């Protein structure tokens, strides 16, 4: 669902009409509240916020799986270094 011009509301109007805005949001609308003419906050249904958070967690998990897969490919291709040796080389470079 997209945001239309009527979904962008000044903070002063949001304060005065909060109950009505809450009902519209509960019915599926999303509202952008502005302060001094700039986006300030968004009003969305709590269950939709939970859904957005779930999507973000899933995205993070997919990115982690991709990084692990790339790491396993590196190991299979022999693109690895000994951790102790790599740390010692870093310490030597920093102290030089």
PDB file of N, CA and C in Angstrom:
ATOM      1  N   UNK A   1       0.846  -1.175   0.000  1.00  0.00           N
ATOM      2  CA  UNK A   1       0.000   0.000   0.000  1.00  0.00           C
ATOM      3  C   UNK A   1       0.885   1.231   0.000  1.00  0.00           C
ATOM      4  N   UNK A   2       0.636   2.151  -0.912  1.00  0.00           N
ATOM      5  CA  UNK A   2       1.434   3.357  -1.010  1.00  0.00           C
ATOM      6  C   UNK A   2       0.922   4.456  -0.094  1.00  0.00           C
ATOM      7  N   UNK A   3       1.766   5.433   0.102  1.00  0.00           N
ATOM      8  CA  UNK A   3       1.416   6.602   0.906  1.00  0.00           C
ATOM      9  C   UNK A   3       0.905   7.682  -0.051  1.00  0.00           C
ATOM     10  N   UNK A   4      -0.272   8.229   0.230  1.00  0.00           N
ATOM     11  CA  UNK A   4      -0.807   9.313  -0.600  1.00  0.00           C
ATOM     12  C   UNK A   4      -0.630  10.639   0.131  1.00  0.00           C
ATOM     13  N   UNK A   5      -0.928  11.723  -0.558  1.00  0.00           N
ATOM     14  CA  UNK A   5      -0.781  13.052   0.044  1.00  0.00           C
ATOM     15  C   UNK A   5      -1.640  13.198   1.289  1.00  0.00           C
ATOM     16  N   UNK A   6      -2.802  12.552   1.333  1.00  0.00           N
ATOM     17  CA  UNK A   6      -3.657  12.679   2.518  1.00  0.00           C
ATOM     18  C   UNK A   6      -3.138  11.867   3.702  1.00  0.00           C
ATOM     19  N   UNK A   7      -2.116  11.066   3.468  1.00  0.00           N
ATOM     20  CA  UNK A   7      -1.504  10.292   4.557  1.00  0.00           C
ATOM     21  C   UNK A   7      -0.321  11.019   5.186  1.00  0.00           C
ATOM     22  N   UNK A   8      -0.012  12.213   4.696  1.00  0.00           N
ATOM     23  CA  UNK A   8       1.067  13.026   5.255  1.00  0.00           C
ATOM     24  C   UNK A   8       0.402  14.142   6.059  1.00  0.00           C
ATOM     25  N   UNK A   9       0.660  14.143   7.362  1.00  0.00           N
ATOM     26  CA  UNK A   9      -0.092  14.996   8.283  1.00  0.00           C
ATOM     27  C   UNK A   9       0.855  15.788   9.172  1.00  0.00           C
ATOM     28  N   UNK A  10       0.619  17.079   9.333  1.00  0.00           N
ATOM     29  CA  UNK A  10       1.431  17.865  10.274  1.00  0.00           C
ATOM     30  C   UNK A  10       1.206  17.383  11.707  1.00  0.00           C
ATOM     31  N   UNK A  11       2.220  17.498  12.526  1.00  0.00           N
ATOM     32  CA  UNK A  11       2.146  17.058  13.918  1.00  0.00           C
ATOM     33  C   UNK A  11       0.987  17.719  14.662  1.00  0.00           C
ATOM     34  N   UNK A  12       0.763  19.001  14.435  1.00  0.00           N
ATOM     35  CA  UNK A  12      -0.328  19.690  15.133  1.00  0.00           C
ATOM     36  C   UNK A  12      -1.679  19.061  14.797  1.00  0.00           C
ATOM     37  N   UNK A  13      -1.881  18.685  13.545  1.00  0.00           N
ATOM     38  CA  UNK A  13      -3.130  18.038  13.138  1.00  0.00           C
ATOM     39  C   UNK A  13      -3.210  16.621  13.716  1.00  0.00           C
ATOM     40  N   UNK A  14      -2.086  15.939  13.765  1.00  0.00           N
ATOM     41  CA  UNK A  14      -2.060  14.583  14.326  1.00  0.00           C
ATOM     42  C   UNK A  14      -2.446  14.612  15.808  1.00  0.00           C
ATOM     43  N   UNK A  15      -1.931  15.585  16.537  1.00  0.00           N
ATOM     44  CA  UNK A  15      -2.291  15.721  17.957  1.00  0.00           C
ATOM     45  C   UNK A  15      -3.794  15.908  18.124  1.00  0.00           C
ATOM     46  N   UNK A  16      -4.355  16.782  17.297  1.00  0.00           N
ATOM     47  CA  UNK A  16      -5.769  17.123  17.422  1.00  0.00           C
ATOM     48  C   UNK A  16      -6.695  15.985  17.003  1.00  0.00           C
ATOM     49  N   UNK A  17      -6.211  15.122  16.121  1.00  0.00           N
ATOM     50  CA  UNK A  17      -7.072  14.066  15.563  1.00  0.00           C
ATOM     51  C   UNK A  17      -6.496  12.667  15.784  1.00  0.00           C
ATOM     52  N   UNK A  18      -5.801  12.473  16.887  1.00  0.00           N
ATOM     53  CA  UNK A  18      -5.084  11.218  17.075  1.00  0.00           C
ATOM     54  C   UNK A  18      -6.007   9.999  17.061  1.00  0.00           C
ATOM     55  N   UNK A  19      -7.133  10.072  17.722  1.00  0.00           N
ATOM     56  CA  UNK A  19      -8.055   8.919  17.759  1.00  0.00           C
ATOM     57  C   UNK A  19      -8.518   8.534  16.360  1.00  0.00           C
ATOM     58  N   UNK A  20      -8.874   9.510  15.551  1.00  0.00           N
ATOM     59  CA  UNK A  20      -9.317   9.220  14.192  1.00  0.00           C
ATOM     60  C   UNK A  20      -8.178   8.624  13.358  1.00  0.00           C
ATOM     61  N   UNK A  21      -6.983   9.191  13.522  1.00  0.00           N
ATOM     62  CA  UNK A  21      -5.820   8.656  12.802  1.00  0.00           C
ATOM     63  C   UNK A  21      -5.543   7.217  13.210  1.00  0.00           C
ATOM     64  N   UNK A  22      -5.660   6.952  14.501  1.00  0.00           N
ATOM     65  CA  UNK A  22      -5.421   5.593  14.994  1.00  0.00           C
ATOM     66  C   UNK A  22      -6.405   4.608  14.369  1.00  0.00           C
ATOM     67  N   UNK A  23      -7.656   5.005  14.229  1.00  0.00           N
ATOM     68  CA  UNK A  23      -8.650   4.126  13.602  1.00  0.00           C
ATOM     69  C   UNK A  23      -8.324   3.890  12.129  1.00  0.00           C
ATOM     70  N   UNK A  24      -7.898   4.930  11.422  1.00  0.00           N
ATOM     71  CA  UNK A  24      -7.514   4.771  10.016  1.00  0.00           C
ATOM     72  C   UNK A  24      -6.315   3.836   9.883  1.00  0.00           C
ATOM     73  N   UNK A  25      -5.348   3.990  10.781  1.00  0.00           N
ATOM     74  CA  UNK A  25      -4.162   3.141  10.750  1.00  0.00           C
ATOM     75  C   UNK A  25      -4.545   1.700  11.060  1.00  0.00           C
ATOM     76  N   UNK A  26      -5.403   1.507  12.044  1.00  0.00           N
ATOM     77  CA  UNK A  26      -5.848   0.152  12.394  1.00  0.00           C
ATOM     78  C   UNK A  26      -6.576  -0.496  11.215  1.00  0.00           C
ATOM     79  N   UNK A  27      -7.230   0.335  10.392  1.00  0.00           N
ATOM     80  CA  UNK A  27      -7.952  -0.170   9.227  1.00  0.00           C
ATOM     81  C   UNK A  27      -7.029  -0.429   8.030  1.00  0.00           C
ATOM     82  N   UNK A  28      -5.730  -0.134   8.166  1.00  0.00           N
ATOM     83  CA  UNK A  28      -4.783  -0.466   7.107  1.00  0.00           C
ATOM     84  C   UNK A  28      -4.001   0.696   6.535  1.00  0.00           C
ATOM     85  N   UNK A  29      -4.356   1.917   6.887  1.00  0.00           N
ATOM     86  CA  UNK A  29      -3.619   3.072   6.369  1.00  0.00           C
ATOM     87  C   UNK A  29      -2.287   3.212   7.107  1.00  0.00           C
ATOM     88  N   UNK A  30      -1.352   3.871   6.482  1.00  0.00           N
ATOM     89  CA  UNK A  30      -0.103   4.259   7.132  1.00  0.00           C
ATOM     90  C   UNK A  30      -0.015   5.766   7.025  1.00  0.00           C
ATOM     91  N   UNK A  31       0.438   6.413   8.060  1.00  0.00           N
ATOM     92  CA  UNK A  31       0.487   7.871   8.083  1.00  0.00           C
ATOM     93  C   UNK A  31       1.915   8.334   8.341  1.00  0.00           C
ATOM     94  N   UNK A  32       2.292   9.407   7.678  1.00  0.00           N
ATOM     95  CA  UNK A  32       3.565  10.068   7.934  1.00  0.00           C
ATOM     96  C   UNK A  32       3.236  11.382   8.632  1.00  0.00           C
ATOM     97  N   UNK A  33       3.784  11.583   9.801  1.00  0.00           N
ATOM     98  CA  UNK A  33       3.566  12.814  10.550  1.00  0.00           C
ATOM     99  C   UNK A  33       4.792  13.694  10.336  1.00  0.00           C
ATOM    100  N   UNK A  34       4.526  14.948   9.990  1.00  0.00           N
ATOM    101  CA  UNK A  34       5.618  15.881   9.723  1.00  0.00           C
ATOM    102  C   UNK A  34       5.769  16.872  10.869  1.00  0.00           C
ATOM    103  N   UNK A  35       6.972  17.366  11.009  1.00  0.00           N
ATOM    104  CA  UNK A  35       7.268  18.421  11.980  1.00  0.00           C
ATOM    105  C   UNK A  35       8.124  19.442  11.246  1.00  0.00           C
ATOM    106  N   UNK A  36       7.684  20.676  11.284  1.00  0.00           N
ATOM    107  CA  UNK A  36       8.374  21.749  10.552  1.00  0.00           C
ATOM    108  C   UNK A  36       8.521  21.413   9.061  1.00  0.00           C
ATOM    109  N   UNK A  37       7.507  20.740   8.516  1.00  0.00           N
ATOM    110  CA  UNK A  37       7.492  20.434   7.090  1.00  0.00           C
ATOM    111  C   UNK A  37       8.324  19.235   6.666  1.00  0.00           C
ATOM    112  N   UNK A  38       8.962  18.557   7.611  1.00  0.00           N
ATOM    113  CA  UNK A  38       9.812  17.402   7.289  1.00  0.00           C
ATOM    114  C   UNK A  38       9.242  16.136   7.929  1.00  0.00           C
ATOM    115  N   UNK A  39       9.465  14.985   7.292  1.00  0.00           N
ATOM    116  CA  UNK A  39       9.027  13.717   7.872  1.00  0.00           C
ATOM    117  C   UNK A  39       9.580  13.585   9.277  1.00  0.00           C
ATOM    118  N   UNK A  40       8.720  13.149  10.200  1.00  0.00           N
ATOM    119  CA  UNK A  40       9.122  13.079  11.610  1.00  0.00           C
ATOM    120  C   UNK A  40       8.917  11.673  12.160  1.00  0.00           C
ATOM    121  N   UNK A  41       7.692  11.158  12.063  1.00  0.00           N
ATOM    122  CA  UNK A  41       7.400   9.801  12.510  1.00  0.00           C
ATOM    123  C   UNK A  41       6.401   9.157  11.551  1.00  0.00           C
ATOM    124  N   UNK A  42       6.224   7.859  11.701  1.00  0.00           N
ATOM    125  CA  UNK A  42       5.211   7.138  10.935  1.00  0.00           C
ATOM    126  C   UNK A  42       4.260   6.454  11.904  1.00  0.00           C
ATOM    127  N   UNK A  43       3.004   6.410  11.532  1.00  0.00           N
ATOM    128  CA  UNK A  43       2.008   5.669  12.293  1.00  0.00           C
ATOM    129  C   UNK A  43       1.616   4.452  11.477  1.00  0.00           C
ATOM    130  N   UNK A  44       1.836   3.266  12.042  1.00  0.00           N
ATOM    131  CA  UNK A  44       1.440   2.035  11.371  1.00  0.00           C
ATOM    132  C   UNK A  44       0.830   1.106  12.411  1.00  0.00           C
ATOM    133  N   UNK A  45       0.056   0.161  11.948  1.00  0.00           N
ATOM    134  CA  UNK A  45      -0.567  -0.827  12.817  1.00  0.00           C
ATOM    135  C   UNK A  45       0.521  -1.675  13.489  1.00  0.00           C
ATOM    136  N   UNK A  46       0.304  -2.018  14.747  1.00  0.00           N
ATOM    137  CA  UNK A  46       1.304  -2.777  15.508  1.00  0.00           C
ATOM    138  C   UNK A  46       1.600  -4.131  14.868  1.00  0.00           C
ATOM    139  N   UNK A  47       0.588  -4.797  14.331  1.00  0.00           N
ATOM    140  CA  UNK A  47       0.844  -6.100  13.703  1.00  0.00           C
ATOM    141  C   UNK A  47       1.674  -5.939  12.431  1.00  0.00           C
ATOM    142  N   UNK A  48       1.475  -4.825  11.714  1.00  0.00           N
ATOM    143  CA  UNK A  48       2.291  -4.567  10.520  1.00  0.00           C
ATOM    144  C   UNK A  48       3.737  -4.283  10.927  1.00  0.00           C
ATOM    145  N   UNK A  49       3.931  -3.572  12.032  1.00  0.00           N
ATOM    146  CA  UNK A  49       5.290  -3.325  12.534  1.00  0.00           C
ATOM    147  C   UNK A  49       5.966  -4.645  12.890  1.00  0.00           C
ATOM    148  N   UNK A  50       5.234  -5.536  13.559  1.00  0.00           N
ATOM    149  CA  UNK A  50       5.784  -6.862  13.860  1.00  0.00           C
ATOM    150  C   UNK A  50       6.194  -7.581  12.584  1.00  0.00           C
ATOM    151  N   UNK A  51       5.357  -7.490  11.548  1.00  0.00           N
ATOM    152  CA  UNK A  51       5.649  -8.126  10.270  1.00  0.00           C
ATOM    153  C   UNK A  51       6.914  -7.531   9.647  1.00  0.00           C
ATOM    154  N   UNK A  52       7.052  -6.206   9.689  1.00  0.00           N
ATOM    155  CA  UNK A  52       8.253  -5.555   9.156  1.00  0.00           C
ATOM    156  C   UNK A  52       9.501  -6.021   9.908  1.00  0.00           C
ATOM    157  N   UNK A  53       9.399  -6.156  11.220  1.00  0.00           N
ATOM    158  CA  UNK A  53      10.543  -6.633  12.006  1.00  0.00           C
ATOM    159  C   UNK A  53      10.882  -8.076  11.641  1.00  0.00           C
ATOM    160  N   UNK A  54       9.854  -8.892  11.424  1.00  0.00           N
ATOM    161  CA  UNK A  54      10.090 -10.279  11.027  1.00  0.00           C
ATOM    162  C   UNK A  54      10.798 -10.329   9.670  1.00  0.00           C
ATOM    163  N   UNK A  55      10.362  -9.495   8.735  1.00  0.00           N
ATOM    164  CA  UNK A  55      11.029  -9.444   7.428  1.00  0.00           C
ATOM    165  C   UNK A  55      12.495  -9.054   7.562  1.00  0.00           C
ATOM    166  N   UNK A  56      12.773  -8.091   8.424  1.00  0.00           N
ATOM    167  CA  UNK A  56      14.159  -7.657   8.623  1.00  0.00           C
ATOM    168  C   UNK A  56      15.005  -8.787   9.216  1.00  0.00           C
ATOM    169  N   UNK A  57      14.451  -9.512  10.196  1.00  0.00           N
ATOM    170  CA  UNK A  57      15.186 -10.649  10.768  1.00  0.00           C
ATOM    171  C   UNK A  57      15.457 -11.710   9.702  1.00  0.00           C
ATOM    172  N   UNK A  58      14.460 -11.992   8.867  1.00  0.00           N
ATOM    173  CA  UNK A  58      14.643 -12.976   7.800  1.00  0.00           C
ATOM    174  C   UNK A  58      15.714 -12.523   6.813  1.00  0.00           C
ATOM    175  N   UNK A  59      15.727 -11.228   6.502  1.00  0.00           N
ATOM    176  CA  UNK A  59      16.743 -10.680   5.597  1.00  0.00           C
ATOM    177  C   UNK A  59      18.133 -10.857   6.192  1.00  0.00           C
ATOM    178  N   UNK A  60      18.269 -10.582   7.483  1.00  0.00           N
ATOM    179  CA  UNK A  60      19.559 -10.750   8.161  1.00  0.00           C
ATOM    180  C   UNK A  60      19.985 -12.214   8.113  1.00  0.00           C
ATOM    181  N   UNK A  61      19.047 -13.128   8.351  1.00  0.00           N
ATOM    182  CA  UNK A  61      19.382 -14.553   8.308  1.00  0.00           C
ATOM    183  C   UNK A  61      19.841 -14.959   6.914  1.00  0.00           C
ATOM    184  N   UNK A  62      19.164 -14.466   5.889  1.00  0.00           N
ATOM    185  CA  UNK A  62      19.570 -14.796   4.520  1.00  0.00           C
ATOM    186  C   UNK A  62      20.965 -14.263   4.206  1.00  0.00           C
ATOM    187  N   UNK A  63      21.267 -13.051   4.675  1.00  0.00           N
ATOM    188  CA  UNK A  63      22.609 -12.499   4.463  1.00  0.00           C
ATOM    189  C   UNK A  63      23.667 -13.333   5.178  1.00  0.00           C
ATOM    190  N   UNK A  64      23.364 -13.777   6.399  1.00  0.00           N
ATOM    191  CA  UNK A  64      24.312 -14.620   7.138  1.00  0.00           C
ATOM    192  C   UNK A  64      24.535 -15.947   6.425  1.00  0.00           C
ATOM    193  N   UNK A  65      23.460 -16.540   5.931  1.00  0.00           N
ATOM    194  CA  UNK A  65      23.586 -17.807   5.205  1.00  0.00           C
ATOM    195  C   UNK A  65      24.453 -17.608   3.958  1.00  0.00           C
ATOM    196  N   UNK A  66      24.255 -16.501   3.272  1.00  0.00           N
ATOM    197  CA  UNK A  66      25.059 -16.211   2.080  1.00  0.00           C
ATOM    198  C   UNK A  66      26.533 -16.060   2.449  1.00  0.00           C
ATOM    199  N   UNK A  67      26.828 -15.352   3.547  1.00  0.00           N
ATOM    200  CA  UNK A  67      28.220 -15.174   3.966  1.00  0.00           C
ATOM    201  C   UNK A  67      28.852 -16.499   4.383  1.00  0.00           C
ATOM    202  N   UNK A  68      28.100 -17.339   5.066  1.00  0.00           N
ATOM    203  CA  UNK A  68      28.618 -18.652   5.451  1.00  0.00           C
ATOM    204  C   UNK A  68      28.901 -19.476   4.202  1.00  0.00           C
ATOM    205  N   UNK A  69      28.003 -19.420   3.248  1.00  0.00           N
ATOM    206  CA  UNK A  69      28.201 -20.161   1.999  1.00  0.00           C
ATOM    207  C   UNK A  69      29.465 -19.687   1.284  1.00  0.00           C
ATOM    208  N   UNK A  70      29.677 -18.385   1.237  1.00  0.00           N
ATOM    209  CA  UNK A  70      30.899 -17.853   0.613  1.00  0.00           C
ATOM    210  C   UNK A  70      32.136 -18.307   1.379  1.00  0.00           C
ATOM    211  N   UNK A  71      32.038 -18.331   2.708  1.00  0.00           N
ATOM    212  CA  UNK A  71      33.165 -18.799   3.516  1.00  0.00           C
ATOM    213  C   UNK A  71      33.481 -20.263   3.257  1.00  0.00           C
ATOM    214  N   UNK A  72      32.441 -21.080   3.158  1.00  0.00           N
ATOM    215  CA  UNK A  72      32.651 -22.497   2.864  1.00  0.00           C
ATOM    216  C   UNK A  72      33.258 -22.682   1.473  1.00  0.00           C
ATOM    217  N   UNK A  73      32.830 -21.855   0.515  1.00  0.00           N
ATOM    218  CA  UNK A  73      33.432 -21.907  -0.829  1.00  0.00           C
ATOM    219  C   UNK A  73      34.914 -21.550  -0.761  1.00  0.00           C
ATOM    220  N   UNK A  74      35.260 -20.544   0.056  1.00  0.00           N
ATOM    221  CA  UNK A  74      36.665 -20.164   0.221  1.00  0.00           C
ATOM    222  C   UNK A  74      37.473 -21.316   0.815  1.00  0.00           C
ATOM    223  N   UNK A  75      36.909 -21.973   1.819  1.00  0.00           N
ATOM    224  CA  UNK A  75      37.609 -23.109   2.435  1.00  0.00           C
ATOM    225  C   UNK A  75      37.794 -24.216   1.407  1.00  0.00           C
ATOM    226  N   UNK A  76      36.754 -24.537   0.646  1.00  0.00           N
ATOM    227  CA  UNK A  76      36.835 -25.597  -0.358  1.00  0.00           C
ATOM    228  C   UNK A  76      37.863 -25.265  -1.438  1.00  0.00           C
ATOM    229  N   UNK A  77      38.018 -23.966  -1.748  1.00  0.00           N
ATOM    230  CA  UNK A  77      38.968 -23.550  -2.785  1.00  0.00           C
ATOM    231  C   UNK A  77      40.368 -23.326  -2.228  1.00  0.00           C
ATOM    232  N   UNK A  78      40.525 -23.513  -0.923  1.00  0.00           N
ATOM    233  CA  UNK A  78      41.844 -23.342  -0.322  1.00  0.00           C
ATOM    234  C   UNK A  78      42.222 -21.895  -0.044  1.00  0.00           C
ATOM    235  N   UNK A  79      41.269 -20.993  -0.102  1.00  0.00           N
ATOM    236  CA  UNK A  79      41.556 -19.580   0.184  1.00  0.00           C
ATOM    237  C   UNK A  79      41.415 -19.340   1.687  1.00  0.00           C
ATOM    238  N   UNK A  80      42.351 -19.885   2.443  1.00  0.00           N
ATOM    239  CA  UNK A  80      42.303 -19.779   3.897  1.00  0.00           C
ATOM    240  C   UNK A  80      43.675 -19.382   4.435  1.00  0.00           C
ATOM    241  N   UNK A  81      43.678 -18.845   5.642  1.00  0.00           N
ATOM    242  CA  UNK A  81      44.918 -18.532   6.340  1.00  0.00           C
ATOM    243  C   UNK A  81      44.789 -19.040   7.764  1.00  0.00           C
ATOM    244  N   UNK A  82      45.909 -19.376   8.329  1.00  0.00           N
ATOM    245  CA  UNK A  82      45.941 -19.776   9.728  1.00  0.00           C
ATOM    246  C   UNK A  82      45.614 -18.550  10.587  1.00  0.00           C
ATOM    247  N   UNK A  83      44.659 -18.670  11.487  1.00  0.00           N
ATOM    248  CA  UNK A  83      44.214 -17.521  12.284  1.00  0.00           C
ATOM    249  C   UNK A  83      45.342 -16.955  13.141  1.00  0.00           C
ATOM    250  N   UNK A  84      46.097 -17.817  13.800  1.00  0.00           N
ATOM    251  CA  UNK A  84      47.188 -17.316  14.652  1.00  0.00           C
ATOM    252  C   UNK A  84      48.228 -16.561  13.833  1.00  0.00           C
ATOM    253  N   UNK A  85      48.566 -17.129  12.704  1.00  0.00           N
ATOM    254  CA  UNK A  85      49.561 -16.485  11.846  1.00  0.00           C
ATOM    255  C   UNK A  85      49.062 -15.143  11.313  1.00  0.00           C
ATOM    256  N   UNK A  86      47.796 -15.094  10.934  1.00  0.00           N
ATOM    257  CA  UNK A  86      47.230 -13.844  10.418  1.00  0.00           C
ATOM    258  C   UNK A  86      47.194 -12.780  11.504  1.00  0.00           C
ATOM    259  N   UNK A  87      46.833 -13.155  12.739  1.00  0.00           N
ATOM    260  CA  UNK A  87      46.807 -12.201  13.852  1.00  0.00           C
ATOM    261  C   UNK A  87      48.211 -11.701  14.180  1.00  0.00           C
ATOM    262  N   UNK A  88      49.188 -12.596  14.165  1.00  0.00           N
ATOM    263  CA  UNK A  88      50.566 -12.190  14.436  1.00  0.00           C
ATOM    264  C   UNK A  88      51.069 -11.216  13.356  1.00  0.00           C
ATOM    265  N   UNK A  89      50.704 -11.478  12.110  1.00  0.00           N
ATOM    266  CA  UNK A  89      51.112 -10.587  11.025  1.00  0.00           C
ATOM    267  C   UNK A  89      50.475  -9.203  11.195  1.00  0.00           C
ATOM    268  N   UNK A  90      49.234  -9.143  11.618  1.00  0.00           N
ATOM    269  CA  UNK A  90      48.569  -7.870  11.888  1.00  0.00           C
ATOM    270  C   UNK A  90      49.262  -7.118  13.009  1.00  0.00           C
ATOM    271  N   UNK A  91      49.586  -7.835  14.075  1.00  0.00           N
ATOM    272  CA  UNK A  91      50.277  -7.191  15.222  1.00  0.00           C
ATOM    273  C   UNK A  91      51.635  -6.632  14.800  1.00  0.00           C
ATOM    274  N   UNK A  92      52.363  -7.399  13.973  1.00  0.00           N
ATOM    275  CA  UNK A  92      53.658  -6.935  13.493  1.00  0.00           C
ATOM    276  C   UNK A  92      53.519  -5.669  12.647  1.00  0.00           C
ATOM    277  N   UNK A  93      52.516  -5.643  11.784  1.00  0.00           N
ATOM    278  CA  UNK A  93      52.281  -4.465  10.942  1.00  0.00           C
ATOM    279  C   UNK A  93      51.900  -3.250  11.773  1.00  0.00           C
ATOM    280  N   UNK A  94      51.113  -3.442  12.804  1.00  0.00           N
ATOM    281  CA  UNK A  94      50.693  -2.319  13.655  1.00  0.00           C
ATOM    282  C   UNK A  94      51.848  -1.753  14.481  1.00  0.00           C
ATOM    283  N   UNK A  95      52.731  -2.617  14.905  1.00  0.00           N
ATOM    284  CA  UNK A  95      53.842  -2.147  15.734  1.00  0.00           C
ATOM    285  C   UNK A  95      54.979  -1.569  14.890  1.00  0.00           C
ATOM    286  N   UNK A  96      54.973  -1.814  13.613  1.00  0.00           N
ATOM    287  CA  UNK A  96      56.053  -1.301  12.730  1.00  0.00           C
ATOM    288  C   UNK A  96      55.874   0.161  12.392  1.00  0.00           C
TER     289      UNK A  96
END
